[in-house]
Coordinates of C-alpha atoms in Angstrom, one line a residue:
M1 CA 5.0 -50.2 -5.9
V2 CA 2.6 -47.3 -6.5
R3 CA 3.8 -44.6 -8.9
I4 CA 2.9 -41.0 -8.3
K5 CA 2.7 -38.6 -11.3
L6 CA 4.5 -35.4 -10.5
S7 CA 3.1 -32.1 -11.6
R8 CA 5.4 -29.5 -13.1
S9 CA 3.9 -26.9 -10.9
I10 CA 5.4 -28.6 -7.9
G11 CA 8.9 -27.4 -8.9
P12 CA 12.1 -29.1 -7.9
L13 CA 11.8 -31.8 -5.3
P14 CA 13.2 -31.0 -1.8
R15 CA 16.2 -33.0 -0.5
R16 CA 14.4 -34.1 2.7
I17 CA 12.7 -37.4 2.5
F18 CA 10.8 -39.6 4.9
R19 CA 12.2 -43.1 5.3
S20 CA 9.5 -45.8 4.7
S21 CA 9.5 -49.1 6.4
L22 CA 9.4 -50.7 3.0
P23 CA 12.7 -51.0 1.1
L24 CA 13.4 -48.6 -1.7
T25 CA 10.2 -46.7 -1.4
P26 CA 11.0 -43.1 -0.2
W27 CA 8.1 -40.8 0.3
Y28 CA 8.6 -37.3 -1.2
L29 CA 7.3 -34.6 1.0
P30 CA 5.2 -32.7 -1.6
C31 CA 3.6 -35.9 -2.9
C32 CA 2.4 -37.1 0.5
P33 CA -1.2 -36.6 1.8
P34 CA -1.6 -34.2 4.6
M35 CA 0.1 -35.6 7.7
I36 CA -1.2 -35.4 11.3
D37 CA 1.3 -34.4 14.0
G38 CA 4.2 -34.8 11.6
K39 CA 4.0 -38.6 11.4
C40 CA 5.0 -40.5 8.4
P41 CA 1.9 -42.1 6.7
N42 CA 3.8 -45.3 6.1
C43 CA 5.4 -46.0 9.5
S44 CA 5.8 -44.7 13.0
Y45 CA 8.8 -42.6 12.1
D46 CA 8.8 -39.2 13.7
P47 CA 10.5 -36.6 11.4
S48 CA 10.5 -34.0 14.2
T49 CA 13.5 -35.7 15.8
D50 CA 15.7 -35.2 12.7
E51 CA 16.5 -31.6 13.4
E52 CA 17.1 -32.3 17.1
E53 CA 19.6 -35.0 16.2
I54 CA 21.4 -32.7 13.7
V55 CA 21.8 -29.9 16.2
G56 CA 23.1 -32.1 19.0
G57 CA 20.5 -34.5 20.3
S58 CA 17.0 -34.5 21.8
S59 CA 16.2 -32.4 24.8
K60 CA 13.7 -35.0 26.1
P61 CA 14.8 -36.9 29.1
T62 CA 15.6 -40.6 28.5
T63 CA 14.4 -43.4 30.7
E64 CA 17.0 -46.0 29.5
T65 CA 18.0 -46.9 33.0
N66 CA 14.5 -47.5 34.2
D67 CA 13.7 -49.5 31.1
E68 CA 16.7 -51.7 31.7
N69 CA 15.6 -52.2 35.3
D70 CA 12.1 -53.2 34.2
D71 CA 13.6 -55.6 31.7
V72 CA 15.6 -57.3 34.5
L73 CA 12.6 -57.7 36.7
D74 CA 10.6 -59.2 33.8
N75 CA 13.1 -62.0 33.6
Y76 CA 11.4 -65.2 35.0
C77 CA 12.5 -68.7 35.7
S78 CA 10.8 -71.1 33.2
F79 CA 10.2 -73.7 35.9
C80 CA 8.6 -71.7 38.8
I81 CA 7.6 -68.6 36.9
E82 CA 9.2 -66.4 39.5
L83 CA 12.2 -64.1 39.5
P84 CA 15.3 -66.3 39.5
D85 CA 16.4 -67.1 43.1
R86 CA 20.2 -67.4 43.1
P87 CA 20.1 -67.1 39.3
V88 CA 22.1 -69.4 37.1
T89 CA 22.7 -68.3 33.5
T90 CA 23.3 -70.9 30.8
P91 CA 25.7 -70.4 27.9
C92 CA 22.7 -69.8 25.7
G93 CA 21.7 -66.8 27.8
H94 CA 18.6 -68.2 29.7
N95 CA 18.3 -67.7 33.5
F96 CA 16.9 -70.1 36.1
C97 CA 16.7 -70.6 39.9
L98 CA 19.7 -72.6 41.2
E99 CA 17.4 -75.2 42.8
C100 CA 15.2 -75.5 39.7
F101 CA 18.2 -75.9 37.5
K102 CA 19.7 -78.6 39.8
K103 CA 16.4 -80.6 39.8
W104 CA 16.3 -80.4 36.0
M105 CA 19.9 -81.7 35.7
K106 CA 19.2 -84.5 38.2
Q107 CA 16.6 -85.8 35.8
G108 CA 19.4 -86.4 33.3
K109 CA 18.2 -83.7 30.9
Q110 CA 21.4 -82.0 30.1
T111 CA 19.8 -79.4 27.8
C112 CA 18.4 -75.9 28.2
P113 CA 14.6 -76.2 28.9
N114 CA 14.0 -73.1 26.8
C115 CA 16.0 -73.7 23.6
R116 CA 17.3 -77.3 24.1
T117 CA 20.9 -76.2 23.7
T118 CA 23.3 -78.7 25.3
I119 CA 24.5 -77.7 28.7
P120 CA 28.3 -78.2 29.3
T121 CA 29.1 -81.1 31.7
K122 CA 31.0 -78.8 34.1
M123 CA 28.0 -76.5 34.5
A124 CA 25.6 -79.4 34.8
S125 CA 27.5 -80.9 37.7
T126 CA 28.4 -77.6 39.5
P127 CA 26.4 -74.6 38.2
R128 CA 27.8 -71.2 39.3
I129 CA 25.5 -68.5 40.5
N130 CA 25.4 -65.3 38.3
T131 CA 26.1 -62.8 41.2
Q132 CA 26.1 -59.9 38.7
L133 CA 22.5 -60.7 37.7
A134 CA 21.5 -61.0 41.4
I135 CA 23.0 -57.6 42.2
T136 CA 21.3 -56.1 39.1
M137 CA 17.9 -57.4 40.2
R138 CA 18.5 -56.1 43.7
M139 CA 19.4 -52.7 42.5
A140 CA 16.4 -52.7 40.1
K141 CA 14.1 -53.5 42.9
L142 CA 15.6 -50.7 44.9
A143 CA 15.3 -48.3 42.0
R144 CA 11.7 -49.2 41.4
S145 CA 10.8 -48.7 45.0
K146 CA 12.5 -45.4 45.1
G147 CA 11.7 -44.4 41.5
V148 CA 15.3 -43.6 40.7
G149 CA 18.0 -45.3 38.7
G150 CA 21.6 -45.8 39.7
S151 CA 24.8 -47.6 39.4
I152 CA 24.5 -51.4 39.6
T153 CA 27.9 -52.6 40.3
P154 CA 30.0 -51.1 43.2
K155 CA 33.4 -50.3 41.9
V156 CA 36.4 -51.3 44.0
H157 CA 39.4 -49.1 43.8
C158 CA 42.6 -51.1 43.3
I159 CA 46.1 -50.1 44.2
D160 CA 49.1 -51.3 42.3
H161 CA 51.2 -52.0 45.4
Y162 CA 50.4 -54.1 48.4
A163 CA 50.1 -51.6 51.2
I164 CA 47.4 -52.2 53.8
L165 CA 44.7 -49.6 53.1
V166 CA 42.4 -49.9 56.1
T167 CA 43.0 -48.7 59.7
I168 CA 42.5 -52.0 61.5
P169 CA 44.9 -54.3 63.3
K170 CA 45.5 -57.8 61.9
D171 CA 43.4 -59.3 64.7
H172 CA 40.3 -57.2 64.0
F173 CA 37.0 -59.0 64.4
G174 CA 33.8 -58.3 62.4
P175 CA 33.0 -56.1 59.4
I176 CA 35.3 -53.4 58.2
V177 CA 33.3 -50.2 58.3
A178 CA 33.7 -46.8 56.6
E179 CA 35.6 -45.3 59.6
N180 CA 38.4 -47.8 58.9
D181 CA 38.6 -46.9 55.3
P182 CA 40.2 -43.4 54.9
T183 CA 41.0 -44.0 51.2
R184 CA 37.5 -44.6 50.0
N185 CA 35.4 -43.8 53.1
R186 CA 33.1 -46.8 52.4
G187 CA 34.5 -49.8 54.2
V188 CA 34.6 -53.3 52.7
L189 CA 31.2 -54.1 51.3
V190 CA 29.6 -57.5 50.7
G191 CA 30.3 -58.5 47.1
D192 CA 33.6 -56.6 46.8
K193 CA 35.9 -58.6 44.5
W194 CA 39.7 -58.6 44.0
K195 CA 41.8 -60.3 41.4
D196 CA 43.8 -62.3 43.9
R197 CA 44.3 -62.8 47.6
M198 CA 47.1 -60.2 47.8
E199 CA 44.6 -57.5 46.8
C200 CA 42.1 -58.9 49.2
R201 CA 44.8 -58.6 51.9
Q202 CA 45.1 -54.9 51.2
W203 CA 41.6 -54.2 52.3
G204 CA 41.8 -56.5 55.4
A205 CA 39.1 -59.0 54.5
H206 CA 41.6 -61.8 54.9
F207 CA 45.2 -61.0 55.8
P208 CA 47.0 -64.3 55.2
H209 CA 47.7 -64.7 51.4
I210 CA 48.3 -68.4 51.7
A211 CA 46.7 -69.8 54.9
R212 CA 43.0 -70.5 54.9
V213 CA 42.3 -69.3 58.4
A214 CA 43.3 -66.0 60.1
G215 CA 43.3 -66.4 63.8
Q216 CA 45.1 -67.1 67.1
K217 CA 44.4 -70.0 69.5
N218 CA 44.0 -67.7 72.5
Q219 CA 42.0 -65.0 70.8
G220 CA 39.8 -66.6 68.1
A221 CA 39.5 -66.6 64.3
Q222 CA 38.9 -63.4 62.4
S223 CA 38.4 -64.7 58.8
V224 CA 38.5 -67.8 56.6
V225 CA 38.7 -68.3 52.9
L226 CA 37.0 -71.1 50.9
S227 CA 39.5 -72.2 48.4
G228 CA 40.4 -75.6 47.0
G229 CA 37.4 -77.6 48.2
Y230 CA 37.4 -80.6 50.5
T231 CA 35.2 -83.5 49.4
Q232 CA 33.3 -83.6 52.8
D233 CA 32.5 -79.9 52.8
E234 CA 29.1 -78.6 51.8
D235 CA 28.3 -75.0 50.7
H236 CA 24.7 -73.8 50.7
G237 CA 25.5 -70.1 50.7
E238 CA 23.9 -69.0 53.9
W239 CA 25.6 -71.9 55.7
F240 CA 28.5 -74.2 55.0
T241 CA 30.6 -76.9 56.7
Y242 CA 34.3 -76.3 56.9
T243 CA 37.3 -78.7 57.5
G244 CA 40.0 -77.5 59.9
S245 CA 43.7 -77.4 59.1
G246 CA 45.3 -80.7 58.0
G247 CA 42.1 -81.9 56.2
R248 CA 44.0 -83.5 53.4
N249 CA 46.3 -85.5 55.7
Q250 CA 44.7 -89.0 55.5
F251 CA 46.6 -90.6 58.3
L252 CA 47.0 -88.2 61.3
D253 CA 44.3 -87.1 63.7
H254 CA 43.4 -83.5 63.8
Q255 CA 43.9 -81.7 67.1
F256 CA 42.1 -78.6 68.3
N257 CA 45.2 -76.4 68.4
N258 CA 46.5 -73.4 66.5
T259 CA 44.0 -72.2 63.9
N260 CA 41.7 -75.2 64.8
E261 CA 41.5 -73.9 68.3
A262 CA 41.0 -70.4 67.1
L263 CA 37.9 -71.5 65.2
R264 CA 36.6 -73.4 68.2
L265 CA 37.1 -70.4 70.4
S266 CA 35.1 -68.2 68.0
C267 CA 32.4 -70.9 68.2
R268 CA 32.3 -70.8 72.0
K269 CA 32.3 -67.0 72.1
G270 CA 30.0 -66.3 69.2
Y271 CA 32.4 -64.0 67.3
P272 CA 31.7 -62.9 63.8
V273 CA 34.1 -64.4 61.2
R274 CA 34.6 -62.8 57.8
V275 CA 34.3 -65.2 54.9
V276 CA 36.0 -64.9 51.5
R277 CA 35.2 -67.2 48.6
S278 CA 37.7 -68.0 45.9
H279 CA 37.2 -69.1 42.3
K280 CA 39.3 -72.1 43.2
E281 CA 36.4 -73.6 45.2
K282 CA 35.3 -75.8 42.4
Q283 CA 32.7 -77.8 44.3
S284 CA 30.5 -74.8 45.2
S285 CA 27.9 -73.0 43.2
Y286 CA 28.4 -69.9 45.3
A287 CA 32.1 -69.3 44.4
P288 CA 32.9 -66.5 42.0
E289 CA 33.9 -67.1 38.4
A290 CA 37.2 -65.3 38.9
G291 CA 39.3 -63.8 41.7
V292 CA 38.1 -63.7 45.3
R293 CA 35.0 -62.1 46.8
Y294 CA 34.0 -61.0 50.3
D295 CA 30.6 -62.5 51.3
G296 CA 30.0 -61.1 54.7
V297 CA 30.3 -62.3 58.3
Y298 CA 29.3 -65.7 59.6
R299 CA 29.1 -67.3 63.0
I300 CA 30.5 -70.8 63.9
D301 CA 27.5 -72.3 65.7
I302 CA 28.8 -75.9 66.1
C303 CA 32.2 -77.6 65.9
W304 CA 32.8 -81.3 66.2
S305 CA 35.1 -84.2 65.2
E306 CA 34.4 -87.0 62.9
F307 CA 36.2 -90.0 61.6
G308 CA 37.5 -89.9 58.0
K309 CA 37.7 -92.7 55.5
N310 CA 41.0 -94.0 57.0
G311 CA 39.8 -93.8 60.6
E312 CA 41.5 -90.5 61.4
K313 CA 39.8 -87.7 63.3
V314 CA 38.9 -84.5 61.4
C315 CA 37.9 -81.1 62.9
R316 CA 34.7 -79.8 61.4
Y317 CA 32.8 -76.5 61.8
L318 CA 29.3 -75.3 60.8
F319 CA 29.3 -71.6 59.6
V320 CA 25.9 -69.7 59.5
R321 CA 25.6 -66.3 57.9
C322 CA 24.7 -63.3 60.1
D323 CA 25.4 -60.2 58.1
N324 CA 23.3 -57.0 57.8
E325 CA 24.0 -56.8 54.0
P326 CA 22.3 -59.1 51.6
A327 CA 24.4 -61.9 50.1
P328 CA 25.9 -61.5 46.6
W329 CA 23.9 -64.4 45.2
T330 CA 20.4 -63.1 46.2
S331 CA 18.3 -60.2 45.0
D332 CA 16.9 -59.6 48.5
L333 CA 17.0 -56.0 49.8
S334 CA 17.8 -56.9 53.4
G335 CA 20.4 -58.9 55.2
D336 CA 20.1 -62.0 57.3
Y337 CA 17.7 -62.8 60.1
P338 CA 18.2 -65.5 62.8
R339 CA 17.6 -68.9 61.3
T340 CA 17.3 -72.4 62.7
L341 CA 20.4 -74.6 62.4
P342 CA 20.3 -77.1 59.5
F343 CA 20.3 -80.8 60.1
I344 CA 23.5 -82.4 58.7
E345 CA 23.7 -86.1 58.2
E346 CA 27.3 -86.4 59.6
F347 CA 26.1 -85.2 63.0
R348 CA 24.9 -88.8 63.6
D349 CA 28.5 -90.0 63.6
A350 CA 30.1 -86.9 65.2
V351 CA 32.2 -87.0 68.3
D352 CA 33.4 -84.2 70.6
I353 CA 30.5 -82.0 69.7
I354 CA 30.9 -78.4 71.0
E355 CA 28.0 -76.0 71.1
R356 CA 28.0 -72.5 72.5
N357 CA 26.8 -72.0 76.1
G358 CA 25.3 -68.6 76.7
D359 CA 24.6 -65.7 74.5
P360 CA 26.9 -65.0 71.6
S361 CA 29.0 -61.9 71.4
W362 CA 27.7 -61.0 67.9
D363 CA 23.9 -61.4 67.8
F364 CA 20.7 -60.0 66.3
D365 CA 19.0 -57.1 68.1
E366 CA 15.2 -57.3 67.8
E367 CA 14.6 -53.6 68.7
K368 CA 17.1 -52.2 66.1
G369 CA 16.6 -55.0 63.6
C370 CA 20.2 -55.6 62.9
W371 CA 23.3 -57.7 63.9
L372 CA 25.7 -56.0 66.3
W373 CA 28.1 -56.6 69.2
K374 CA 26.0 -57.6 72.2
K375 CA 29.3 -58.0 74.2
P376 CA 32.5 -56.1 73.7
P377 CA 34.7 -57.4 70.9
P378 CA 38.0 -59.0 72.0
L379 CA 40.8 -56.5 72.7
S380 CA 43.4 -56.3 69.9
K381 CA 46.9 -57.5 70.6
R382 CA 48.3 -56.2 67.4
P383 CA 49.3 -52.6 66.5
L384 CA 46.7 -50.5 64.7
N385 CA 47.5 -49.9 61.1
I386 CA 47.9 -46.2 60.2
V387 CA 46.8 -45.2 56.7
D388 CA 47.6 -41.8 55.0
P389 CA 46.0 -41.7 51.6
I390 CA 48.1 -38.8 50.4
E391 CA 51.3 -40.5 51.6
N392 CA 50.4 -43.8 49.9
A393 CA 49.8 -42.0 46.7
L394 CA 53.0 -40.0 46.7
N395 CA 55.3 -42.7 48.2
P396 CA 54.2 -46.2 47.3
P397 CA 55.9 -48.9 49.2
L398 CA 58.7 -51.0 47.7
K399 CA 57.7 -54.1 45.7
R400 CA 59.7 -57.3 45.8
T401 CA 60.7 -58.4 42.3
K402 CA 63.2 -60.7 40.8
G403 CA 66.4 -59.2 39.5
A404 CA 69.4 -60.7 37.6
G405 CA 70.1 -64.3 38.6
G406 CA 66.7 -64.7 40.0
K407 CA 67.5 -63.0 43.3
A408 CA 64.8 -61.0 45.1
V409 CA 65.3 -57.2 45.0
M410 CA 63.2 -54.3 46.1
K411 CA 61.9 -51.8 43.7

């Protein structure tokens, strides 16, 4: 430590001091050499900001949002040195592409490639995509291209009661647009999450709160939920295979009736089917960590039957995504484009294969560059739901609760 001899002519020392980067070495203002631009000679400390902070903060605009966006886009997968595609985040905080991470796990190396922290067995077998990071990267790309910052996560307004909050009938096909949402005037967007299926039902993404399929055998299927997971099902995000009703019955053959026939009719007509994924889908990397999430509309391109382990027939369906909004697990800025059908091994042993003949009702328009109804949607046979936002706020519907003796009462 350098000692400075003080002259008596200096007078009493002022109270203001410059903080040095070295501990216990304050610089007294009268003893310092002449400073340039008000900078401390011992560090990069800028004393000109002190007065601004005292009177209520700096008047300089901050770029914190843009800096955060840049940090997100500087996050690369250690394997491919690219932005993580369908990012997977390890407990130690490192991010990788889903496919890169799976290849690493298949080699039997159950440790983080960056810090060698042990990866939990559950994550090693079924890694979950960090959809929040994917949305953040997408918004950062959008902000960088437009030069602006913005909110990253769309907020979904939740209502305490279980009233239906969209103006659609229960047999509505396709996306739920802003015109059907008088409460928020935004519609149901891809990536919207709810804590349970009852809240999901409020916004019309999937009306049945127990059944996996919403549909009628003479009209088609409007929506499905991926929950529970069947061993023969595959989920690859943009496409997945789905087992019809009765998939867990190991002895009886499936029949194309009821909801199974509704799914087959949607396959033949090319109707869009809304898809909701639940956190209970344990076999999928694309399922949310909690609650349920709306993932957009899909088309059923092929349906078939196959023989199960005990010789019983099982109804199977191939869903392919066809939505104008990007999927929650990708950082892409655009939605889907027509893609070739994947080859599935079980097609070799399939029977009763049904493919669509003719053009689908919901298809991609090359001129407009989006998915739309090429044919009129099926006419609704259910009453249209009427929503009055003010009435809902003032007079919430009655809720069923348990009273004395366990009997159901209305509150």
